[in-house]
Coordinates of C-alpha atoms in Angstrom, one line a residue:
M1 CA 71.9 116.2 112.9
D2 CA 73.4 119.4 111.7
D3 CA 76.3 117.7 109.8
A4 CA 73.9 115.3 108.2
L5 CA 71.6 118.1 107.1
Q6 CA 74.6 120.1 105.8
A7 CA 75.6 117.1 103.7
L8 CA 72.1 116.8 102.4
R9 CA 72.0 120.4 101.5
D10 CA 75.3 120.2 99.7
A11 CA 74.3 117.1 97.8
V12 CA 71.1 118.7 96.6
A13 CA 72.9 121.9 95.6
G14 CA 75.5 119.8 93.7
A15 CA 72.9 117.6 91.9
Q16 CA 74.1 117.4 88.2
L17 CA 71.2 118.2 85.8
P18 CA 72.9 119.8 82.8
L19 CA 71.2 117.9 80.0
Q20 CA 67.8 118.9 78.5
T21 CA 66.1 115.6 79.2
P22 CA 62.2 115.6 79.1
D23 CA 62.1 115.6 82.9
A24 CA 65.0 118.0 83.5
P25 CA 62.9 121.2 83.9
V26 CA 60.8 119.5 86.6
A27 CA 63.9 118.0 88.3
R28 CA 65.6 121.4 88.4
R29 CA 62.6 123.0 90.0
H30 CA 62.5 120.2 92.5
R31 CA 66.2 120.7 93.3
A32 CA 65.6 124.5 93.9
Q33 CA 62.6 123.7 96.1
L34 CA 64.5 121.2 98.1
Q35 CA 67.5 123.5 98.6
A36 CA 65.2 126.4 99.6
Q37 CA 63.4 124.3 102.2
L38 CA 66.6 123.0 103.7
E39 CA 68.1 126.5 103.9
D40 CA 64.9 128.4 104.8
Y41 CA 63.5 126.0 107.4
V42 CA 65.1 122.6 108.0
M43 CA 68.7 123.6 108.9
P44 CA 67.7 126.7 110.9
R45 CA 65.1 124.8 112.9
A46 CA 67.4 121.9 113.6
S47 CA 70.0 124.2 115.1
S48 CA 67.4 126.0 117.3
L49 CA 64.4 124.0 118.5
E50 CA 63.9 126.6 121.2
A51 CA 63.2 129.3 118.6
P52 CA 59.6 130.7 118.3
L53 CA 57.2 128.8 116.1
L54 CA 56.5 130.3 112.7
A55 CA 52.8 129.9 111.7
V56 CA 52.3 130.6 108.0
V57 CA 48.8 131.5 107.0
G58 CA 48.2 130.4 103.4
G59 CA 45.4 129.7 101.0
S60 CA 43.7 130.5 97.8
T61 CA 43.1 133.9 96.3
G62 CA 40.4 135.8 98.2
A63 CA 40.0 133.2 100.9
G64 CA 40.4 135.8 103.7
K65 CA 43.9 135.1 104.9
S66 CA 44.8 138.7 105.7
T67 CA 41.4 139.3 107.4
L68 CA 42.1 136.2 109.5
V69 CA 45.6 137.5 110.5
N70 CA 44.1 140.8 111.5
A71 CA 41.5 139.1 113.6
L72 CA 44.2 137.0 115.4
V73 CA 46.3 140.1 116.0
G74 CA 43.3 142.2 117.0
D75 CA 44.3 145.0 114.7
R76 CA 44.4 145.9 111.0
V77 CA 48.0 145.1 110.3
A78 CA 47.7 143.1 107.0
T79 CA 46.4 144.6 103.8
T80 CA 42.9 143.6 102.7
G81 CA 40.7 144.6 99.8
A82 CA 39.0 143.6 96.6
L83 CA 42.1 143.9 94.4
R84 CA 44.0 140.7 93.7
P85 CA 46.6 139.8 94.7
T86 CA 46.3 141.6 97.9
T87 CA 49.3 140.2 99.8
R88 CA 52.4 140.3 97.7
D89 CA 55.3 140.9 100.1
P90 CA 55.0 138.4 103.1
L91 CA 54.2 140.0 106.4
L92 CA 55.8 138.5 109.5
I93 CA 54.2 139.5 112.8
H94 CA 56.0 138.7 116.1
H95 CA 56.3 139.7 119.7
P96 CA 59.0 142.3 120.5
S97 CA 60.8 139.7 122.7
D98 CA 61.2 137.4 119.7
A99 CA 62.7 140.0 117.4
T100 CA 66.2 138.6 117.4
W101 CA 64.9 135.4 116.0
F102 CA 63.5 137.0 112.9
V103 CA 65.5 140.2 112.3
R104 CA 68.5 138.2 111.5
P105 CA 68.2 135.7 108.6
R106 CA 67.8 132.6 110.6
V107 CA 64.8 131.6 108.5
L108 CA 64.1 132.7 105.0
P109 CA 67.7 133.8 104.6
H110 CA 67.2 134.8 100.9
L111 CA 64.6 137.5 101.8
A112 CA 65.7 140.9 102.9
R113 CA 64.1 142.3 106.1
V114 CA 62.1 145.5 106.2
Q115 CA 60.7 146.7 109.5
G116 CA 57.8 148.9 110.6
A117 CA 54.1 148.9 110.9
T118 CA 53.5 151.5 108.2
V119 CA 55.7 149.9 105.6
P120 CA 53.7 149.5 102.4
D121 CA 53.3 146.3 100.5
E122 CA 55.5 147.1 97.5
G123 CA 55.0 143.7 95.9
T124 CA 58.6 143.0 95.1
G125 CA 58.5 139.6 96.6
A126 CA 62.1 140.0 97.6
V127 CA 61.5 141.2 101.1
V128 CA 59.7 140.0 104.2
R129 CA 58.0 142.8 106.2
L130 CA 58.5 142.5 109.9
L131 CA 56.0 143.9 112.4
E132 CA 56.5 143.9 116.2
T133 CA 53.4 143.8 118.3
E134 CA 52.5 142.7 121.8
R135 CA 49.1 141.6 120.5
V136 CA 50.9 138.4 119.5
G137 CA 52.2 136.4 122.4
P138 CA 55.9 135.4 122.7
G139 CA 56.9 132.1 121.2
L140 CA 54.7 132.3 118.0
A141 CA 55.0 134.5 114.9
L142 CA 52.3 134.8 112.2
L143 CA 53.2 135.1 108.6
D144 CA 50.7 136.3 106.0
A145 CA 51.7 134.7 102.7
P146 CA 50.8 135.4 99.1
D147 CA 48.1 133.4 97.4
I148 CA 49.1 129.8 96.6
D149 CA 47.1 130.1 93.3
S150 CA 48.1 133.7 92.5
V151 CA 47.9 134.8 88.9
V152 CA 51.5 136.1 89.5
D153 CA 54.0 133.3 89.0
A154 CA 56.5 134.8 91.5
N155 CA 53.8 135.0 94.2
R156 CA 52.8 131.3 93.8
A157 CA 56.5 130.3 94.0
L158 CA 57.0 132.5 97.1
A159 CA 53.9 131.1 98.8
G160 CA 55.2 127.6 98.3
Q161 CA 58.6 128.5 99.7
L162 CA 57.0 130.2 102.7
L163 CA 54.8 127.2 103.5
A164 CA 57.9 124.9 103.3
A165 CA 59.5 127.2 105.9
A166 CA 56.6 126.9 108.4
D167 CA 56.5 125.1 111.7
L168 CA 52.8 125.3 111.6
W169 CA 50.4 125.7 108.6
I170 CA 47.1 127.5 108.8
F171 CA 45.2 126.8 105.6
V172 CA 42.4 129.1 104.8
T173 CA 39.7 128.2 102.2
T174 CA 36.1 129.0 101.6
A175 CA 32.8 127.1 101.4
H176 CA 32.9 127.7 97.6
R177 CA 36.5 126.7 97.0
Y178 CA 37.5 124.1 99.6
A179 CA 37.7 121.3 97.0
D180 CA 40.1 123.2 94.6
A181 CA 43.0 121.2 93.4
V182 CA 45.9 123.5 94.3
P183 CA 45.3 123.7 98.1
W184 CA 44.9 119.9 98.2
D185 CA 48.2 119.3 96.5
L186 CA 49.9 121.3 99.3
L187 CA 47.8 119.6 102.0
R188 CA 48.8 116.2 100.8
D189 CA 52.4 117.3 100.9
A190 CA 51.9 118.5 104.4
A191 CA 50.4 115.1 105.4
R192 CA 53.3 113.3 103.8
R193 CA 55.7 115.4 105.9
D194 CA 53.7 115.0 109.1
A195 CA 53.5 118.8 109.4
V196 CA 51.2 120.4 112.0
V197 CA 48.3 121.8 110.1
A198 CA 45.1 123.6 110.9
V199 CA 42.4 124.3 108.4
V200 CA 40.1 127.3 108.5
L201 CA 36.9 127.1 106.4
D202 CA 35.7 130.7 105.9
R203 CA 32.5 132.3 104.6
I204 CA 30.2 129.4 105.2
P205 CA 26.5 130.2 104.6
A206 CA 24.7 129.3 107.8
A207 CA 22.2 127.0 105.9
V208 CA 25.0 124.7 104.7
L209 CA 27.4 124.8 107.6
A210 CA 26.9 121.2 108.7
E211 CA 26.9 119.8 105.2
V212 CA 30.0 121.6 104.0
S213 CA 32.0 121.1 107.2
D214 CA 31.2 117.4 107.3
D215 CA 32.3 117.0 103.7
L216 CA 35.6 118.9 104.3
A217 CA 36.3 116.9 107.4
G218 CA 35.8 113.7 105.4
M219 CA 38.2 114.9 102.7
L220 CA 40.8 115.7 105.4
R221 CA 40.5 112.2 106.9
A222 CA 40.9 110.6 103.4
E223 CA 44.1 112.5 102.8
G224 CA 45.7 111.5 106.1
L225 CA 44.9 114.8 107.9
A226 CA 42.3 113.5 110.4
Q227 CA 44.3 115.1 113.3
A228 CA 44.2 118.6 111.6
P229 CA 41.7 120.7 113.5
L230 CA 39.0 122.4 111.4
F231 CA 37.8 125.9 112.4
L232 CA 34.6 127.2 110.9
L233 CA 33.8 130.9 110.1
T234 CA 30.3 131.6 108.9
E235 CA 29.5 134.4 106.5
T236 CA 29.4 137.7 108.4
E237 CA 29.7 141.4 107.8
L238 CA 33.1 143.1 108.4
D239 CA 33.1 146.2 110.4
A240 CA 34.1 149.6 109.1
R241 CA 37.8 148.8 109.5
G242 CA 37.4 145.5 107.6
M243 CA 37.7 143.5 110.8
L244 CA 35.8 140.3 111.7
P245 CA 33.4 140.5 114.7
E246 CA 35.1 140.2 118.1
G247 CA 35.4 136.6 119.2
A248 CA 35.1 135.1 115.7
V249 CA 38.5 133.5 115.9
D250 CA 38.7 132.7 119.6
D251 CA 38.8 128.9 119.0
L252 CA 41.7 129.2 116.6
A253 CA 43.5 131.6 118.9
A254 CA 43.0 129.3 121.9
W255 CA 44.4 126.3 119.9
L256 CA 47.5 128.4 119.0
R257 CA 48.0 129.4 122.6
H258 CA 47.8 125.8 123.7
L259 CA 50.5 124.8 121.2
T260 CA 52.8 127.6 122.4
D261 CA 52.1 127.9 126.1
D262 CA 55.5 126.7 127.1
A263 CA 58.9 125.9 125.5
S264 CA 58.4 122.2 125.8
A265 CA 55.1 122.3 123.8
R266 CA 56.6 124.5 121.2
A267 CA 59.6 122.2 120.9
D268 CA 57.3 119.2 120.3
V269 CA 55.5 121.0 117.5
A270 CA 58.8 122.1 116.0
R271 CA 60.3 118.6 116.3
Q272 CA 57.3 117.0 114.7
T273 CA 57.3 119.3 111.7
L274 CA 61.1 119.2 111.5
H275 CA 61.4 115.5 111.4
G276 CA 58.7 115.2 108.8
A277 CA 60.4 117.9 106.7
V278 CA 63.7 116.0 107.0
R279 CA 62.1 112.8 105.9
G280 CA 60.4 114.6 103.1
A281 CA 63.6 116.2 102.0
A282 CA 65.4 112.9 102.1
G283 CA 62.7 111.3 99.9
G284 CA 62.9 114.3 97.6
A285 CA 66.7 113.8 97.4
T286 CA 66.3 110.2 96.4
Q287 CA 63.8 111.2 93.7
L288 CA 66.3 113.8 92.5
A289 CA 69.0 111.1 92.4
D290 CA 66.8 109.1 90.0
A291 CA 66.6 112.2 87.7
V292 CA 70.4 112.5 88.0
D293 CA 70.7 108.8 87.0
A294 CA 68.7 109.5 83.8
Q295 CA 71.2 112.3 83.1
Q296 CA 74.1 110.0 83.7
H297 CA 72.7 107.4 81.3
L298 CA 72.2 110.0 78.6
A299 CA 75.7 111.5 79.2
R300 CA 77.3 108.1 78.8
D301 CA 75.3 107.4 75.6
L302 CA 76.3 110.8 74.1
H303 CA 80.0 110.1 75.0
Q304 CA 79.7 106.7 73.4
R305 CA 78.3 108.2 70.2
I306 CA 81.2 110.7 70.1
E307 CA 83.8 108.0 70.6
A308 CA 82.2 105.9 67.9
A309 CA 82.3 108.8 65.5
Y310 CA 85.9 109.5 66.2
D311 CA 87.0 105.8 66.4
T312 CA 90.4 105.8 64.6
S313 CA 90.8 102.0 64.3
D314 CA 89.5 101.9 60.7
L315 CA 91.6 105.0 59.9
L316 CA 94.7 103.4 61.3
A317 CA 94.0 100.3 59.3
T318 CA 93.6 102.4 56.2
L319 CA 96.9 104.0 56.7
A320 CA 98.6 100.6 57.1
D321 CA 96.8 98.7 54.4
G322 CA 98.9 99.7 51.4
A323 CA 96.3 102.1 50.0
L324 CA 98.8 104.9 50.3
L325 CA 101.3 103.1 48.0
R326 CA 99.5 104.0 44.8
G327 CA 99.3 106.9 42.4
E328 CA 101.9 109.6 43.0
V329 CA 103.7 107.7 45.8
L330 CA 104.2 104.7 43.4
S331 CA 105.5 107.0 40.7
R332 CA 107.9 108.9 43.0
W333 CA 109.1 105.6 44.5
Q334 CA 110.0 104.2 41.1
D335 CA 111.8 107.4 40.2
F336 CA 113.6 107.1 43.5
V337 CA 114.9 103.5 43.1
G338 CA 115.4 103.7 39.4
T339 CA 113.6 102.9 36.2
G340 CA 110.7 100.6 36.0
E341 CA 112.9 98.0 34.3
F342 CA 115.5 98.1 37.0
F343 CA 112.8 98.1 39.7
R344 CA 111.4 94.8 38.2
S345 CA 114.9 93.4 38.0
V346 CA 115.5 94.1 41.6
E347 CA 112.1 92.6 42.5
Q348 CA 113.0 89.4 40.7
K349 CA 116.3 89.0 42.6
V350 CA 115.2 89.9 46.1
G351 CA 115.8 86.3 47.2
R352 CA 119.4 86.3 46.2
A353 CA 122.4 87.0 48.5
R354 CA 122.3 90.0 50.7
D355 CA 125.5 91.4 49.2
R356 CA 123.8 91.7 45.8
V357 CA 121.2 94.0 47.5
T358 CA 123.9 95.8 49.3
A359 CA 125.7 96.4 46.1
F360 CA 122.4 98.0 44.8
L361 CA 122.4 100.3 47.9
T362 CA 125.8 101.6 47.0
G363 CA 124.4 103.1 43.8
R364 CA 123.4 106.7 43.4
P365 CA 119.5 106.7 43.8
Q366 CA 117.5 109.8 43.1
P367 CA 116.7 112.2 45.9
A368 CA 114.1 110.9 48.4
Q369 CA 112.4 114.2 49.1
K370 CA 109.7 113.8 46.5
V371 CA 108.7 110.3 47.8
E372 CA 108.6 111.8 51.3
E373 CA 106.4 114.6 50.1
A374 CA 104.1 112.3 48.2
I375 CA 103.6 110.0 51.3
G376 CA 103.0 113.0 53.5
H377 CA 100.5 114.4 51.1
G378 CA 98.7 111.1 50.9
V379 CA 98.5 110.7 54.7
H380 CA 97.3 114.3 55.0
V381 CA 94.4 113.8 52.6
V382 CA 93.3 110.7 54.5
L383 CA 93.4 112.5 57.9
V384 CA 91.5 115.6 56.8
D385 CA 88.9 113.6 55.0
Q386 CA 88.4 111.3 58.1
A387 CA 88.2 114.3 60.4
N388 CA 85.4 115.8 58.4
T389 CA 83.6 112.5 58.3
A390 CA 83.9 112.0 62.0
A391 CA 82.6 115.5 62.7
E392 CA 79.7 114.9 60.5
R393 CA 78.9 111.6 62.2
A394 CA 79.1 113.1 65.7
Y395 CA 77.0 116.1 64.7
R396 CA 74.4 113.8 63.2
A397 CA 74.4 111.6 66.4
F398 CA 73.8 114.8 68.5
S399 CA 71.1 116.0 66.2
T400 CA 69.0 112.8 66.7
E401 CA 68.8 113.3 70.4
P402 CA 66.8 116.3 71.9
A403 CA 69.4 116.9 74.6
G404 CA 72.1 116.7 72.0
R405 CA 70.3 119.3 69.8
A406 CA 70.0 121.5 72.9
L407 CA 73.8 121.3 73.5
L408 CA 74.4 122.2 69.8
N409 CA 72.0 125.2 70.1
E410 CA 73.9 126.4 73.2
H411 CA 77.1 126.7 71.0
P412 CA 75.8 128.2 67.7
G413 CA 79.1 129.8 67.0
H414 CA 80.9 126.5 66.8
A415 CA 81.1 125.0 63.2
L416 CA 80.9 121.4 64.5
E417 CA 79.5 119.9 61.3
A418 CA 83.1 119.7 59.9
A419 CA 86.6 119.4 61.2
D420 CA 88.1 122.4 63.1
A421 CA 89.5 125.1 60.8
G422 CA 93.0 124.4 62.3
F423 CA 92.9 120.7 61.9
A424 CA 94.6 120.6 58.4
D425 CA 97.6 122.6 59.7
R426 CA 97.9 120.5 62.9
A427 CA 97.7 117.3 60.8
A428 CA 100.5 118.6 58.5
E429 CA 102.6 119.5 61.5
Q430 CA 102.2 116.0 63.0
I431 CA 103.1 114.3 59.7
R432 CA 106.2 116.3 59.4
A433 CA 107.0 115.5 63.0
W434 CA 106.5 111.8 62.3
Q435 CA 108.8 111.9 59.3
H436 CA 111.4 113.7 61.4
F437 CA 111.0 110.9 64.0
L438 CA 111.8 108.3 61.4
L439 CA 115.0 110.2 60.5
E440 CA 116.1 110.2 64.1
L441 CA 115.1 106.5 64.4
V442 CA 117.3 105.6 61.4
Q443 CA 120.2 107.6 62.8
H444 CA 119.9 106.0 66.2
E445 CA 119.7 102.5 64.8
G446 CA 122.9 102.9 62.8
Q447 CA 125.4 102.7 65.7
D448 CA 128.0 100.3 64.3
K449 CA 130.4 101.3 61.6
R450 CA 129.1 98.9 59.0
T451 CA 125.5 99.9 59.4
T452 CA 126.5 103.6 59.4
A453 CA 128.4 103.1 56.2
R454 CA 125.4 101.5 54.5
I455 CA 123.1 104.3 55.7
M456 CA 125.5 106.9 54.5
A457 CA 125.9 105.2 51.1
F458 CA 122.2 105.4 50.6
G459 CA 121.5 108.6 52.6
V460 CA 119.7 109.0 55.9
N461 CA 116.7 110.6 54.1
G462 CA 116.6 107.7 51.6
V463 CA 116.6 105.1 54.3
A464 CA 113.9 107.0 56.2
V465 CA 111.8 107.0 53.1
V466 CA 112.2 103.3 52.6
L467 CA 111.1 102.9 56.2
M468 CA 108.0 105.0 55.5
V469 CA 107.1 102.6 52.7
V470 CA 107.6 99.6 54.9
A471 CA 105.3 101.2 57.5
F472 CA 102.5 101.0 54.9
A473 CA 103.6 97.5 53.7
S474 CA 100.5 95.5 53.1
T475 CA 98.5 95.4 49.9
G476 CA 94.9 95.8 51.2
G477 CA 92.8 98.5 49.5
L478 CA 94.5 98.2 46.1
I479 CA 93.1 96.9 42.9
G480 CA 94.3 95.3 39.7
A481 CA 97.9 95.9 38.7
E482 CA 98.4 98.1 41.7
V483 CA 98.5 95.0 43.9
A484 CA 101.5 93.6 42.1
I485 CA 103.3 96.9 41.9
A486 CA 102.7 97.9 45.5
G487 CA 103.4 94.4 46.7
G488 CA 106.7 94.6 44.9
T489 CA 107.4 98.0 46.3
A490 CA 106.9 96.6 49.8
V491 CA 109.0 93.6 49.3
V492 CA 111.9 95.6 47.8
A493 CA 111.7 98.2 50.6
Q494 CA 111.7 95.4 53.1
K495 CA 114.8 93.8 51.6
L496 CA 116.6 97.1 51.3
L497 CA 116.2 97.7 55.0
E498 CA 117.1 94.1 55.9
A499 CA 120.3 94.6 53.9
I500 CA 121.2 97.6 56.1
F501 CA 119.8 96.6 59.6
G502 CA 119.0 92.9 59.5
D503 CA 115.5 91.3 59.5
Q504 CA 114.7 91.6 63.2
A505 CA 115.8 95.2 63.4
V506 CA 113.6 96.0 60.4
R507 CA 110.5 94.5 62.1
R508 CA 111.2 96.5 65.2
L509 CA 111.8 99.7 63.2
A510 CA 108.6 99.3 61.2
E511 CA 106.6 98.6 64.3
R512 CA 107.9 101.7 66.0
A513 CA 107.2 103.8 62.9
R514 CA 103.6 102.6 62.9
E515 CA 103.1 103.0 66.6
D516 CA 104.4 106.6 66.5
L517 CA 102.2 107.5 63.6
H518 CA 99.2 105.9 65.3
S519 CA 99.8 107.8 68.5
R520 CA 100.0 111.1 66.6
V521 CA 96.8 110.3 64.7
Q522 CA 95.0 109.3 67.9
A523 CA 96.1 112.6 69.6
L524 CA 94.9 114.6 66.6
F525 CA 91.5 113.0 66.6
L526 CA 91.2 113.1 70.4
Q527 CA 91.6 116.9 70.2
E528 CA 88.9 117.0 67.5
Q529 CA 86.7 114.8 69.6
Q530 CA 87.0 117.1 72.6
R531 CA 85.0 119.7 70.6
F532 CA 81.9 117.5 71.2
S533 CA 83.0 115.8 74.4
A534 CA 83.4 119.2 76.1
L535 CA 79.7 119.9 75.6
V536 CA 78.7 116.8 77.6
P537 CA 79.2 116.3 81.3
E538 CA 81.3 113.3 82.4
A539 CA 79.0 110.4 83.2
G540 CA 81.2 109.6 86.2
T541 CA 80.8 113.1 87.7
V542 CA 77.0 112.8 87.3
A543 CA 77.0 109.3 88.8
D544 CA 79.0 110.7 91.8
S545 CA 76.3 113.3 92.2
A546 CA 73.5 110.7 92.4
A547 CA 75.5 108.6 94.8
A548 CA 76.1 111.6 97.0
L549 CA 72.4 112.4 97.1
R550 CA 71.4 108.9 98.1
A551 CA 74.1 108.7 100.8
A552 CA 73.1 112.1 102.2
A553 CA 69.4 111.1 102.2
A554 CA 70.3 108.0 104.1
G555 CA 72.4 110.0 106.5
A556 CA 69.6 112.5 107.2
I557 CA 67.1 109.7 107.9
A558 CA 69.6 108.0 110.3
A559 CA 70.1 111.3 112.1
V560 CA 66.3 111.8 112.5
D561 CA 65.9 108.2 113.8
A562 CA 68.7 108.7 116.2
T563 CA 67.2 112.0 117.5
G564 CA 63.8 110.3 117.9
R565 CA 65.4 107.6 120.1
S566 CA 67.3 110.0 122.3

């Protein structure tokens, strides 16, 4: 069983709950409580069924828990008084022969140990005070816990943690407060876990003893605790030391001795509570997995929103739809190939023999650098504008979701509403790299002497510029006369390249030019997208966490069932 419980503990500790969903705070508390119970009680008890039983005395404020502990011990060892809360640091009372079980952190490993009968209750809540006394028999330790409804939050949390670490629960309530909600929440939890429970009804006015005790017994039956013994303490005066009259708790003391008379009896009690606790923890892990599932669904949704905001398919279409072949690019292109009249003349003759186009290539065109710069500038403007738009869309998508807003608030120093400050420089660098790639592509393609001669006649840079134009060679996005001009530009560029390389090679070159540009654009925007993606856990990681919880819960139940059959 130890391996199964370790797996359950690891799965609970690893439960992924990073997003601020409406139920996340409750789920995180639940995770902490499950982990504490597994570490404080379940795992230590499973590895040592022969260890002494730990009976936690818990109850509401002023119920008389410490007074009851003093009566069971037969000495005033626990602090009592009118001030509330009285018990703040838990007091663990054990027989000297059982010291080794409690001095070392076998149970409640997160609490430091302080020993000695005269140690004051400092109220730090971070220690458990240990007291050795032969007034408590071997095999059973009593733990006086803080109030379960304390006005101090830390005390309430500690009381719940201590009750979860108990083999045996002794609930103390009064005739005036036995129907309070808080104790019954814990008692129902005890019933669900099949824990061994005793209930002490304290300070009962003699006139209503039968009426109140019958009512409480009925409530216990209704909540599945019919087997829990009920011990009654009528109103009585305490002596000068604050002690109950001698014999007042004899029935409870006798019941405790019966449970702990021998090792076999103690093991039966421990096993019953342990198995119930394991089943309860497994059920809690399954509930935790449901909360993790909700986190997974939200994480996936946020990632989809980010991906939609940074989807570059429209952008890549924009770059290839001819819209760049307008304005300054058109002007520089015409300057490059010659006058407008000559440009139109060439356009009219593109269907003629290739040697006519080749003869054109042997002319002395203007430098290509200005066309290259105009194209680069156009692409850069489109990329920067799209990056700002994508960031705005992603930011808006996060802002409409409470968990998304929480993630943004966790990173107030990030200017996520717009593109990263370094994006423009990175985009310019990639555009230059793309243009250099086209130069190398042209040089690599011109392997035979004839092709090399044509390239050299026109200039490597010039051919690369023509290839850039062909890469943006459709007419979508243009209006009016620009369609005819850009269309002519594309056709001329296409024919010029075909004259150098041949039509099949041109198609291959243009495709490689577009693919390289697309990959660079996608890489740029993926880097931008990571600014948002990094804020959100991976849905797959969260899903693995939920699957691990369910598998570990099933493994723990199987281990309990196997132990029960053996």
